[in-house]
Coordinates of C-alpha atoms in Angstrom, one line a residue:
M1 CA 23.4 -0.8 -3.3
V2 CA 22.2 -3.9 -5.4
K3 CA 23.3 -5.6 -8.0
V4 CA 20.4 -6.2 -10.1
E5 CA 22.3 -9.2 -12.1
K6 CA 23.3 -10.7 -9.6
F7 CA 20.5 -10.6 -7.7
I8 CA 17.5 -11.3 -10.3
P9 CA 19.3 -15.1 -11.3
K10 CA 19.5 -15.5 -6.7
A11 CA 16.0 -14.5 -5.8
I12 CA 14.7 -16.7 -9.1
D13 CA 16.6 -20.0 -7.3
R14 CA 15.9 -19.2 -3.7
I15 CA 12.3 -19.2 -4.5
K16 CA 12.8 -23.0 -6.2
E17 CA 14.5 -23.8 -3.6
Q18 CA 11.6 -23.5 -1.3
A19 CA 8.4 -22.8 -2.9
K20 CA 7.3 -26.2 -3.4
G21 CA 3.9 -27.3 -5.9
K22 CA 1.1 -24.9 -5.6
T23 CA 2.1 -21.7 -4.0
I24 CA 0.0 -18.2 -3.3
I25 CA 1.6 -14.6 -3.8
A26 CA 0.1 -12.3 -2.3
L27 CA -0.6 -9.0 -5.5
S28 CA -1.7 -5.7 -4.8
G29 CA 0.1 -3.8 -7.8
G30 CA 2.9 -2.0 -6.2
V31 CA 6.3 -2.5 -7.1
D32 CA 7.2 -4.4 -4.2
S33 CA 4.0 -7.4 -4.7
S34 CA 5.1 -7.0 -8.4
V35 CA 8.6 -7.7 -8.5
C36 CA 8.2 -11.0 -6.6
A37 CA 5.6 -12.3 -9.4
V38 CA 7.2 -11.4 -11.9
L39 CA 10.8 -13.6 -10.2
A40 CA 8.4 -16.0 -9.3
Y41 CA 7.4 -17.0 -12.3
R42 CA 10.5 -17.8 -14.0
A43 CA 10.6 -19.6 -10.7
I44 CA 8.1 -22.0 -10.3
G45 CA 6.1 -21.0 -14.0
D46 CA 1.9 -22.0 -13.4
D47 CA 2.3 -23.3 -10.4
L48 CA 2.4 -19.0 -9.1
I49 CA -0.8 -18.6 -8.6
P50 CA -1.1 -14.4 -8.4
I51 CA -4.0 -13.1 -6.3
Y52 CA -5.4 -9.7 -5.8
I53 CA -7.5 -8.9 -2.6
D54 CA -9.9 -5.7 -3.0
T55 CA -9.8 -5.0 0.9
G56 CA -12.3 -2.4 -0.3
L57 CA -9.6 0.5 1.9
M58 CA -7.7 1.2 -2.1
R59 CA -7.0 3.7 -3.6
K60 CA -9.4 4.8 -6.6
G61 CA -9.8 3.0 -9.6
E62 CA -7.0 0.8 -8.2
T63 CA -8.7 -3.2 -8.5
K64 CA -10.0 -2.1 -11.9
R65 CA -6.2 -0.6 -13.1
I66 CA -4.6 -3.7 -11.2
K67 CA -6.7 -6.3 -13.1
E68 CA -6.0 -4.7 -16.7
I69 CA -2.3 -4.1 -15.5
F70 CA -1.9 -8.6 -14.6
E71 CA -5.0 -9.6 -17.2
D72 CA -2.5 -12.2 -18.5
M73 CA -1.0 -13.3 -15.3
N74 CA -4.1 -15.2 -14.8
L75 CA -4.5 -12.8 -11.9
Q76 CA -7.5 -14.0 -9.2
T77 CA -9.6 -11.3 -7.7
I78 CA -10.7 -11.5 -4.5
D79 CA -13.5 -9.0 -3.4
A80 CA -13.1 -8.8 1.0
K81 CA -15.0 -5.3 0.9
D82 CA -17.2 -6.3 3.6
R83 CA -15.1 -8.8 5.7
F84 CA -12.2 -5.8 5.6
L85 CA -15.1 -3.4 6.7
E86 CA -16.6 -5.6 9.9
A87 CA -13.7 -6.6 11.5
L88 CA -12.6 -3.0 11.6
V89 CA -15.6 -1.5 13.5
G90 CA -14.6 0.0 16.3
I91 CA -11.3 -0.4 16.3
K92 CA -8.9 3.2 16.8
D93 CA -5.3 2.5 17.9
P94 CA -3.5 2.0 15.0
E95 CA -1.1 -0.6 15.3
E96 CA -4.1 -2.3 15.7
K97 CA -6.2 -1.5 12.9
R98 CA -2.5 -3.6 11.3
K99 CA -2.3 -6.8 13.4
V100 CA -6.8 -6.3 12.2
V101 CA -6.2 -6.2 8.7
G102 CA -2.5 -8.2 8.6
E103 CA -5.3 -11.6 10.1
T104 CA -7.5 -10.7 7.6
F105 CA -5.2 -10.5 4.5
I106 CA -4.0 -14.2 6.3
R107 CA -6.7 -16.0 6.5
V108 CA -8.3 -15.0 3.3
F109 CA -5.4 -16.5 1.8
E110 CA -5.8 -19.3 3.7
E111 CA -9.2 -20.2 2.3
E112 CA -7.8 -19.6 -1.3
A113 CA -4.5 -22.0 -0.2
R114 CA -6.6 -24.8 0.4
E115 CA -9.1 -24.9 -2.4
I116 CA -5.9 -25.1 -4.7
N117 CA -3.7 -26.9 -2.4
A118 CA -1.3 -24.6 -2.4
E119 CA 1.2 -24.3 1.6
Y120 CA 3.0 -21.6 0.2
L121 CA 2.4 -17.8 0.4
I122 CA 5.2 -15.3 -1.2
Q123 CA 5.0 -12.0 0.3
G124 CA 6.9 -8.3 -1.5
T125 CA 7.9 -7.6 2.1
I126 CA 11.1 -5.6 1.7
Y127 CA 13.7 -4.3 4.8
P128 CA 12.1 -0.7 5.4
D129 CA 9.3 -3.1 7.0
R130 CA 11.6 -5.3 8.5
I131 CA 12.8 -2.3 10.4
E132 CA 9.7 -0.5 11.2
S133 CA 8.6 -3.8 12.4
D134 CA 10.9 -5.0 14.6
G135 CA 11.9 -1.4 16.4
G136 CA 8.5 -1.2 17.1
I137 CA 8.0 1.8 14.6
K138 CA 4.7 0.4 13.7
S139 CA 3.7 -3.2 12.9
H140 CA 3.7 -3.6 9.0
H141 CA 0.8 -6.1 7.7
N142 CA 3.1 -8.2 6.5
V143 CA 5.3 -8.3 9.2
G144 CA 4.6 -7.7 12.6
G145 CA 0.7 -7.5 12.3
L146 CA 0.8 -11.0 11.2
P147 CA -1.0 -13.2 13.4
E148 CA 1.2 -16.1 15.2
H149 CA -1.0 -19.1 13.6
I150 CA -0.5 -19.2 10.4
D151 CA -1.9 -22.2 8.0
F152 CA 1.4 -22.3 5.4
K153 CA 4.0 -24.3 5.7
G154 CA 5.8 -21.4 5.0
I155 CA 6.1 -17.1 3.8
I156 CA 8.6 -16.6 0.7
E157 CA 9.9 -13.2 1.0
P158 CA 12.6 -13.1 -1.6
I159 CA 13.1 -8.9 -1.4
D160 CA 13.2 -8.7 2.0
D161 CA 17.0 -7.6 2.3
L162 CA 16.5 -4.7 -0.7
Y163 CA 15.2 -0.8 0.1
K164 CA 12.1 0.5 -2.5
D165 CA 14.9 2.0 -4.0
E166 CA 17.0 -1.3 -5.2
V167 CA 13.9 -2.6 -5.8
R168 CA 12.8 -0.4 -8.3
E169 CA 16.1 -0.5 -10.2
V170 CA 14.6 -4.8 -10.5
A171 CA 11.8 -3.2 -11.7
W172 CA 13.0 -1.7 -14.5
A173 CA 15.5 -5.1 -15.1
L174 CA 12.7 -7.0 -14.9
D175 CA 11.4 -4.8 -17.9
L176 CA 8.0 -4.0 -15.9
P177 CA 6.1 -0.9 -17.1
E178 CA 6.7 2.7 -16.4
E179 CA 3.4 2.7 -13.8
I180 CA 4.5 0.0 -11.6
C181 CA 8.3 0.4 -11.8
E182 CA 7.9 4.1 -10.1
R183 CA 4.9 3.8 -8.3
M184 CA 4.1 5.7 -4.8
P185 CA 4.6 3.4 -1.7
F186 CA 0.9 2.3 -0.5
P187 CA -0.1 0.8 2.9
G188 CA -1.0 -2.5 3.1
P189 CA -3.3 -1.5 5.4
G190 CA -4.6 1.0 3.0
L191 CA -7.5 3.8 3.3
S192 CA -7.2 2.8 6.7
V193 CA -4.2 3.7 8.7
R194 CA -5.2 7.3 6.4
I195 CA -8.2 7.7 9.0
I196 CA -7.6 8.6 12.5
G197 CA -10.3 6.4 15.5
E198 CA -12.6 4.6 13.5
V199 CA -12.8 3.1 9.7
T200 CA -16.1 3.4 8.5
E201 CA -17.3 3.4 5.2
E202 CA -17.8 7.3 4.7
K203 CA -15.0 7.6 6.2
V204 CA -13.2 5.6 3.9
D205 CA -15.5 7.3 0.7
V206 CA -14.2 10.8 1.9
V207 CA -10.2 10.1 2.3
R208 CA -10.5 8.1 -1.3
E209 CA -11.7 10.4 -3.2
A210 CA -10.0 13.2 -1.0
N211 CA -6.7 11.2 -2.1
A212 CA -7.5 11.0 -5.3
I213 CA -7.5 14.6 -6.0
V214 CA -3.7 15.0 -4.0
E215 CA -2.5 12.5 -6.9
E216 CA -3.9 14.4 -9.4
E217 CA -2.6 17.4 -8.5
L218 CA 0.8 16.1 -7.5
L219 CA 2.2 13.2 -9.1
E220 CA 3.4 14.4 -12.1
Q221 CA 4.2 17.8 -12.2
F222 CA 6.2 17.9 -8.3
K223 CA 7.3 14.0 -8.4
P224 CA 7.3 13.5 -4.7
W225 CA 8.2 10.2 -2.5
Q226 CA 4.6 9.7 -1.8
T227 CA 1.5 11.7 -1.3
F228 CA -2.0 11.8 0.6
A229 CA -4.6 12.5 2.0
A230 CA -6.2 11.9 5.6
V231 CA -8.6 12.1 7.3
I232 CA -8.1 13.3 10.4
G233 CA -11.3 14.7 12.2
K234 CA -13.9 17.0 12.4
G235 CA -14.1 20.4 12.4
T236 CA -16.6 23.6 11.9
G237 CA -16.9 25.6 9.0
V238 CA -19.4 27.4 6.8
K239 CA -21.0 26.5 3.1
G240 CA -23.2 27.8 1.6
D241 CA -23.8 30.3 4.5
V242 CA -24.4 27.4 6.7
R243 CA -22.0 26.2 9.7
V244 CA -21.5 22.5 9.3
H245 CA -19.4 20.1 11.2
G246 CA -17.6 18.7 8.3
W247 CA -14.1 16.3 8.5
I248 CA -10.6 17.5 8.4
I249 CA -8.5 16.6 5.5
A250 CA -5.2 16.9 6.3
V251 CA -2.3 16.5 2.3
R252 CA 0.9 15.2 3.1
A253 CA 3.9 15.6 0.4
V254 CA 7.1 14.2 0.6
G255 CA 10.3 14.0 -0.3
S256 CA 12.6 10.7 0.7
R257 CA 15.2 8.4 -1.5
D258 CA 14.2 4.9 0.9
G259 CA 10.9 5.9 3.4
M260 CA 13.2 5.5 6.5
T261 CA 13.6 10.1 6.4
A262 CA 11.1 12.3 4.3
E263 CA 11.2 16.1 4.3
A264 CA 7.8 17.5 2.9
L265 CA 7.6 19.3 0.1
E266 CA 8.0 23.3 -0.3
L267 CA 4.3 23.2 -2.7
P268 CA 4.0 26.7 -4.3
W269 CA 1.1 28.5 -2.4
E270 CA -1.2 28.5 -5.5
T271 CA -0.5 24.8 -5.8
L272 CA -1.7 24.1 -2.0
R273 CA -4.7 26.5 -2.4
K274 CA -6.0 24.3 -6.5
I275 CA -6.1 21.3 -3.9
E276 CA -8.1 23.4 -1.1
S277 CA -10.4 24.6 -3.3
R278 CA -11.2 20.8 -5.1
I279 CA -10.9 19.1 -1.8
S280 CA -13.5 21.9 -0.1
G281 CA -15.8 22.5 -3.5
E282 CA -15.8 17.8 -4.6
I283 CA -16.1 16.5 -1.4
A284 CA -19.4 17.9 0.1
S285 CA -18.9 16.7 4.0
V286 CA -15.1 18.5 4.4
A287 CA -15.1 21.6 6.5
R288 CA -11.6 22.3 6.2
V289 CA -8.1 21.0 4.3
L290 CA -4.3 21.4 6.6
Y291 CA -1.0 20.6 4.7
D292 CA 1.3 18.5 6.6
L293 CA 5.3 20.1 7.3
S294 CA 6.9 17.5 9.5
P295 CA 9.8 15.5 8.4
K296 CA 10.0 11.9 9.4
P297 CA 11.6 11.5 12.1
P298 CA 10.3 12.7 14.0
A299 CA 6.6 12.0 12.3
T300 CA 6.7 9.0 9.9
I301 CA 4.9 9.2 6.1
E302 CA 2.3 7.7 7.3
F303 CA -0.5 9.1 10.3
E304 CA -0.9 5.8 11.6

């Protein structure tokens, strides 16, 4: 386990050594990038430029909440929804999705960096990201999903030797809000990897609403490591005595310590029935709802 009292000053010194002049940090609002932002601010102060990119693939209400939480850090928000959705048109392969999202992220950051003469980028890469990317399990947008050519002089990764639970320890030690310290993991490619097959605006809207319902029903009471909804295809159903061909939603809720292994939560039948009733009742285009029992391994936590 990380010794927080030793890690924090070492990480700050490491950033001071690597970051020269104006430096951008990719701030998503997750615990990883938030920890990096605080460490970097303590290291280089106003030379740090935190940027949040709204990809259009974020959870319901996320962009608004992140703006509120980080308003004191002079957070810059970039609306790139159309750009990301256009880049994903026709892409069905999950690895391609991750690489397309990763490259689009980098290109947007490069454009912003040129405007402010920033030559370094800080990312919240953690150790499991590197293991899964290097091992070919899946490309993380900030590791295996990066393009070969990058305009930045350097990419700085202050917490790339930490596991998620260790990052949370550092977050508490840095006095970050509980909402950030205990924030669920959320994939860098966002909702695009919670959609099997091609990403469309309709599918994103459906999975965003379903995801919000799942979080509302499970987060506070069951405290999962991670829980979410995914659009996995279409199936037939009956709504109002009319046969429909609607979306199939899979619900995922797992317990884990570090994300390297995970077990599906044994949720009460009444809870599952309520989730199904809300999703199929509140989202007109949904025909059926499933619950995923698969552990990791053999399944990954995310569907793609």
